[in-house]
Amino acid sequence: MTITRRGLAGAAALLAAPRLAAAQAYPSRPITIIVPFAAGSSTDVVGRQAARALSEGLGQQAVVENRTGAGGIIGTQAVARARPDGHTLLIVTNSTHAANKALFRSLPYDPVADFAPISNLATGPLVLLSHPSLPARTLQELIAHGRANPGKLSYGYSGSSSQIAATMLVDAARIEAVGVPYRSIPPTVTDLLGGQLSFTFADPGNALPHIRAGSAIGLGVTSPHRTPLAPDMPSLSEAGLTGFDLAPWQGIAAPAGTDPAIIARIFEALRARYDTPEVRQTYAALGFEVTLSASPTAYAEFIRTETDRWGELVRQARIEPQ
């Protein structure tokens, strides 16, 4: 039996028709965006901006649901197991999809195989802030105080970014300090303000208002350069920790197996709304830079590269996997 080119093309069209119809009908109900960290965290802020963009771009309401715990694992695992129809999405981060692979001996999800990446959304530095009671108004003064008082400093961390940043600082400065884990950044900052912690790392949205109010001291940012939101605050590299480069990122993904046509619709809806001065200014005011990926494929490759980079940072910080 001879199969003609026309016959092959017709068969391909028949196979593609149901997928095209599904993509055209999408979304058929509200979209849930799982944020694996607490309300008020930087990931939550990014998630709510993404929900607004998708609500406008897809003509169906997108809502945020915070599922917290275990360094982002609980919410991430929930999306990995969700139905791959585009109605359940995840705000992914350098914690859930890069560092956690090195921080945990066993993850209940595969950051690559269990997800269909869509796009990166935003990147921003962390801010090192300390309690005003410490006799330190600069990074070098904090280091000097820590060396003179071994074991008396304490720091809080939540998620891999702040944990790695704090461990890198303690190691590079050759000081002894006690680390205290938290579920998210907001309660960490609350305890810092109350004097229960000596220092911590937080996103600009949770750090800068307290620094400006004088209830916390800003000592530097983790990016290689200063942030426009606080131009008087040096980068940690500039302040003496040469080569300190830590820029957390947040993006969005769907469960593996989601129709590529649906992935493309979500990506285009985000690109149409993120590539505007209004959205960029909104993110800048929160301490983030909009960093959309060129394509879902490019984002998948970015995640693979970042997994290697953050894994190396975990090893350099000598953090033992849990």
CSV table of C-alpha atoms in Angstrom, one decimal, residues 66-305:
chain,number,residue,atom,x,y,z
A,66,ASN,CA,-0.3,30.0,48.7
A,67,ARG,CA,0.8,26.5,49.6
A,68,THR,CA,3.7,26.9,51.9
A,69,GLY,CA,6.2,24.7,53.7
A,70,ALA,CA,9.4,22.6,53.3
A,71,GLY,CA,11.3,25.2,51.4
A,72,GLY,CA,8.7,25.4,48.6
A,73,ILE,CA,8.4,21.7,48.2
A,74,ILE,CA,4.8,21.3,49.3
A,75,GLY,CA,3.3,23.7,46.7
A,76,THR,CA,5.7,22.6,44.0
A,77,GLN,CA,4.8,18.9,44.5
A,78,ALA,CA,1.1,19.7,44.3
A,79,VAL,CA,1.5,21.3,40.8
A,80,ALA,CA,3.7,18.4,39.6
A,81,ARG,CA,0.8,16.1,40.4
A,82,ALA,CA,-1.9,18.4,39.0
A,83,ARG,CA,-3.9,17.7,35.8
A,84,PRO,CA,-1.8,19.1,32.9
A,85,ASP,CA,-4.6,21.2,31.3
A,86,GLY,CA,-3.2,24.7,31.9
A,87,HIS,CA,-5.6,25.5,34.7
A,88,THR,CA,-3.0,24.9,37.5
A,89,LEU,CA,0.3,26.8,37.2
A,90,LEU,CA,3.3,27.2,39.5
A,91,ILE,CA,5.5,30.2,40.4
A,92,VAL,CA,8.9,28.5,40.2
A,93,THR,CA,12.0,30.0,41.8
A,94,ASN,CA,15.7,29.4,42.0
A,95,SER,CA,14.8,27.6,45.3
A,96,THR,CA,12.2,25.1,44.0
A,97,HIS,CA,13.8,24.5,40.6
A,98,ALA,CA,17.6,24.9,41.1
A,99,ALA,CA,19.0,25.0,44.6
A,100,ASN,CA,16.6,22.4,46.2
A,101,LYS,CA,18.2,19.7,44.1
A,102,ALA,CA,21.4,20.2,46.0
A,103,LEU,CA,19.8,21.1,49.4
A,104,PHE,CA,17.7,18.0,49.7
A,105,ARG,CA,18.9,14.4,49.3
A,106,SER,CA,15.5,13.4,47.9
A,107,LEU,CA,12.9,15.6,46.3
A,108,PRO,CA,9.3,14.4,45.8
A,109,TYR,CA,9.4,16.0,42.3
A,110,ASP,CA,11.8,16.3,39.4
A,111,PRO,CA,12.4,20.0,38.6
A,112,VAL,CA,12.9,19.1,34.9
A,113,ALA,CA,10.8,16.1,34.1
A,114,ASP,CA,7.7,17.0,36.1
A,115,PHE,CA,7.2,20.5,34.7
A,116,ALA,CA,6.7,22.4,31.4
A,117,PRO,CA,8.5,25.7,31.8
A,118,ILE,CA,6.8,28.8,30.4
A,119,SER,CA,8.9,31.8,31.2
A,120,ASN,CA,11.0,33.6,33.7
A,121,LEU,CA,9.3,36.7,35.1
A,122,ALA,CA,11.5,38.7,37.4
A,123,THR,CA,14.9,38.9,39.0
A,124,GLY,CA,16.0,40.9,42.0
A,125,PRO,CA,18.6,41.1,44.7
A,126,LEU,CA,18.4,40.4,48.4
A,127,VAL,CA,19.2,43.1,51.0
A,128,LEU,CA,21.4,42.4,54.0
A,129,LEU,CA,19.8,44.2,57.0
A,130,SER,CA,20.7,44.2,60.6
A,131,HIS,CA,19.2,45.3,63.9
A,132,PRO,CA,20.0,48.9,65.0
A,133,SER,CA,21.2,47.7,68.4
A,134,LEU,CA,24.3,46.2,66.8
A,135,PRO,CA,27.4,48.5,66.7
A,136,ALA,CA,27.5,48.1,63.0
A,137,ARG,CA,26.5,50.6,60.3
A,138,THR,CA,28.6,48.9,57.5
A,139,LEU,CA,29.3,45.4,56.4
A,140,GLN,CA,32.9,45.6,57.6
A,141,GLU,CA,31.7,46.8,61.0
A,142,LEU,CA,29.3,43.8,61.2
A,143,ILE,CA,32.2,41.5,60.3
A,144,ALA,CA,34.4,43.1,63.0
A,145,HIS,CA,31.7,42.8,65.6
A,146,GLY,CA,31.1,39.1,64.7
A,147,ARG,CA,34.8,38.3,64.9
A,148,ALA,CA,35.0,40.0,68.3
A,149,ASN,CA,31.9,38.1,69.6
A,150,PRO,CA,32.1,34.6,68.2
A,151,GLY,CA,28.8,32.7,68.4
A,152,LYS,CA,26.8,35.7,69.6
A,153,LEU,CA,25.3,36.8,66.3
A,154,SER,CA,22.2,35.1,65.0
A,155,TYR,CA,20.6,35.3,61.6
A,156,GLY,CA,17.3,34.1,60.1
A,157,TYR,CA,16.7,32.5,56.7
A,158,SER,CA,13.8,31.2,54.7
A,159,GLY,CA,14.2,29.4,51.4
A,160,SER,CA,17.4,28.6,49.7
A,161,SER,CA,18.3,32.1,48.6
A,162,SER,CA,18.6,33.7,52.1
A,163,GLN,CA,20.1,30.5,53.5
A,164,ILE,CA,22.8,30.4,50.8
A,165,ALA,CA,23.4,34.2,51.1
A,166,ALA,CA,23.8,34.1,54.9
A,167,THR,CA,26.0,31.0,54.8
A,168,MET,CA,28.2,32.6,52.1
A,169,LEU,CA,28.5,35.7,54.2
A,170,VAL,CA,29.4,33.9,57.4
A,171,ASP,CA,31.9,31.7,55.6
A,172,ALA,CA,33.6,34.5,53.7
A,173,ALA,CA,33.7,36.8,56.7
A,174,ARG,CA,35.1,34.0,58.9
A,175,ILE,CA,32.7,34.7,61.7
A,176,GLU,CA,30.6,32.4,63.9
A,177,ALA,CA,26.8,32.9,63.9
A,178,VAL,CA,23.7,30.9,64.7
A,179,GLY,CA,21.3,30.3,61.9
A,180,VAL,CA,17.5,30.1,62.6
A,181,PRO,CA,15.1,28.7,59.9
A,182,TYR,CA,11.8,30.3,59.1
A,183,ARG,CA,8.9,29.5,56.8
A,184,SER,CA,9.1,32.8,54.9
A,185,ILE,CA,10.7,36.2,54.8
A,186,PRO,CA,8.0,38.3,56.5
A,187,PRO,CA,8.2,36.6,59.9
A,188,THR,CA,12.0,36.6,59.7
A,189,VAL,CA,12.0,40.3,59.2
A,190,THR,CA,9.5,40.7,62.1
A,191,ASP,CA,11.9,38.9,64.5
A,192,LEU,CA,14.8,41.0,63.3
A,193,LEU,CA,12.9,44.1,64.1
A,194,GLY,CA,12.0,42.7,67.5
A,195,GLY,CA,15.7,42.1,68.3
A,196,GLN,CA,15.5,38.3,68.2
A,197,LEU,CA,17.9,38.2,65.2
A,198,SER,CA,21.1,40.1,64.5
A,199,PHE,CA,20.8,40.1,60.7
A,200,THR,CA,19.0,38.5,57.8
A,201,PHE,CA,18.6,38.7,54.0
A,202,ALA,CA,15.3,39.9,52.6
A,203,ASP,CA,13.8,41.0,49.3
A,204,PRO,CA,13.7,44.8,48.8
A,205,GLY,CA,10.0,45.0,49.3
A,206,ASN,CA,10.3,43.5,52.8
A,207,ALA,CA,13.6,45.2,53.7
A,208,LEU,CA,13.6,48.8,52.4
A,209,PRO,CA,10.6,50.2,54.2
A,210,HIS,CA,12.1,49.3,57.6
A,211,ILE,CA,15.5,50.6,56.6
A,212,ARG,CA,14.0,53.9,55.5
A,213,ALA,CA,12.1,54.0,58.8
A,214,GLY,CA,15.3,53.5,60.8
A,215,SER,CA,14.0,50.3,62.4
A,216,ALA,CA,16.7,48.3,60.5
A,217,ILE,CA,20.1,49.0,59.0
A,218,GLY,CA,20.8,48.2,55.3
A,219,LEU,CA,24.3,46.9,54.8
A,220,GLY,CA,24.3,45.9,51.2
A,221,VAL,CA,22.7,44.1,48.3
A,222,THR,CA,23.5,40.6,46.9
A,223,SER,CA,23.7,41.7,43.2
A,224,PRO,CA,27.0,42.7,41.7
A,225,HIS,CA,25.7,46.3,41.3
A,226,ARG,CA,23.6,48.7,43.5
A,227,THR,CA,19.9,48.7,43.1
A,228,PRO,CA,18.2,51.9,41.8
A,229,LEU,CA,15.8,51.6,44.7
A,230,ALA,CA,18.6,52.2,47.2
A,231,PRO,CA,21.4,53.9,45.3
A,232,ASP,CA,23.3,54.8,48.5
A,233,MET,CA,23.5,51.2,49.6
A,234,PRO,CA,26.6,49.3,48.2
A,235,SER,CA,26.6,45.8,46.8
A,236,LEU,CA,28.2,43.3,49.1
A,237,SER,CA,31.0,42.8,46.5
A,238,GLU,CA,31.6,46.6,46.6
A,239,ALA,CA,31.6,46.6,50.4
A,240,GLY,CA,34.4,44.0,50.6
A,241,LEU,CA,33.0,40.5,49.8
A,242,THR,CA,34.5,40.3,46.3
A,243,GLY,CA,32.6,38.2,43.8
A,244,PHE,CA,29.4,38.1,45.9
A,245,ASP,CA,26.7,37.6,43.2
A,246,LEU,CA,23.3,36.2,44.2
A,247,ALA,CA,20.3,37.3,42.2
A,248,PRO,CA,17.1,35.2,43.0
A,249,TRP,CA,14.6,34.8,40.2
A,250,GLN,CA,11.0,33.8,39.8
A,251,GLY,CA,9.1,32.4,36.8
A,252,ILE,CA,6.1,30.3,35.9
A,253,ALA,CA,5.6,26.7,34.8
A,254,ALA,CA,2.8,24.2,34.2
A,255,PRO,CA,2.7,20.4,34.9
A,256,ALA,CA,4.6,18.2,32.5
A,257,GLY,CA,2.4,17.0,29.6
A,258,THR,CA,0.5,20.3,29.2
A,259,ASP,CA,-0.3,20.9,25.6
A,260,PRO,CA,2.4,23.0,23.9
A,261,ALA,CA,-0.3,25.1,22.3
A,262,ILE,CA,-1.6,26.0,25.8
A,263,ILE,CA,1.9,26.8,27.0
A,264,ALA,CA,2.3,29.1,23.9
A,265,ARG,CA,-1.0,30.9,24.7
A,266,ILE,CA,0.1,31.5,28.3
A,267,PHE,CA,3.5,32.7,27.2
A,268,GLU,CA,2.1,35.2,24.6
A,269,ALA,CA,-0.4,36.5,27.1
A,270,LEU,CA,2.4,37.2,29.6
A,271,ARG,CA,4.7,38.8,27.0
A,272,ALA,CA,2.0,41.1,25.7
A,273,ARG,CA,1.4,42.5,29.2
A,274,TYR,CA,4.9,42.4,30.7
A,275,ASP,CA,6.5,44.2,27.8
A,276,THR,CA,5.1,47.5,28.8
A,277,PRO,CA,6.6,50.5,30.7
A,278,GLU,CA,3.7,50.3,33.3
A,279,VAL,CA,4.5,46.7,34.3
A,280,ARG,CA,8.3,47.3,34.3
A,281,GLN,CA,7.8,50.3,36.5
A,282,THR,CA,5.5,48.3,38.9
A,283,TYR,CA,8.2,45.6,39.2
A,284,ALA,CA,11.0,48.2,39.6
A,285,ALA,CA,9.1,49.8,42.5
A,286,LEU,CA,9.0,46.4,44.2
A,287,GLY,CA,12.8,45.8,43.7
A,288,PHE,CA,12.5,43.5,40.6
A,289,GLU,CA,13.6,43.7,37.0
A,290,VAL,CA,11.3,42.1,34.5
A,291,THR,CA,13.3,39.3,32.8
A,292,LEU,CA,11.0,37.5,30.4
A,293,SER,CA,12.4,34.5,28.6
A,294,ALA,CA,12.8,34.5,24.8
A,295,SER,CA,10.6,31.4,24.7
A,296,PRO,CA,9.5,28.4,26.8
A,297,THR,CA,12.3,26.4,25.3
A,298,ALA,CA,14.8,29.1,26.3
A,299,TYR,CA,13.4,29.1,29.9
A,300,ALA,CA,13.8,25.3,30.1
A,301,GLU,CA,17.5,25.7,29.2
A,302,PHE,CA,17.9,28.6,31.7
A,303,ILE,CA,16.6,26.3,34.5
A,304,ARG,CA,19.1,23.6,33.6
A,305,THR,CA,21.9,26.1,33.7
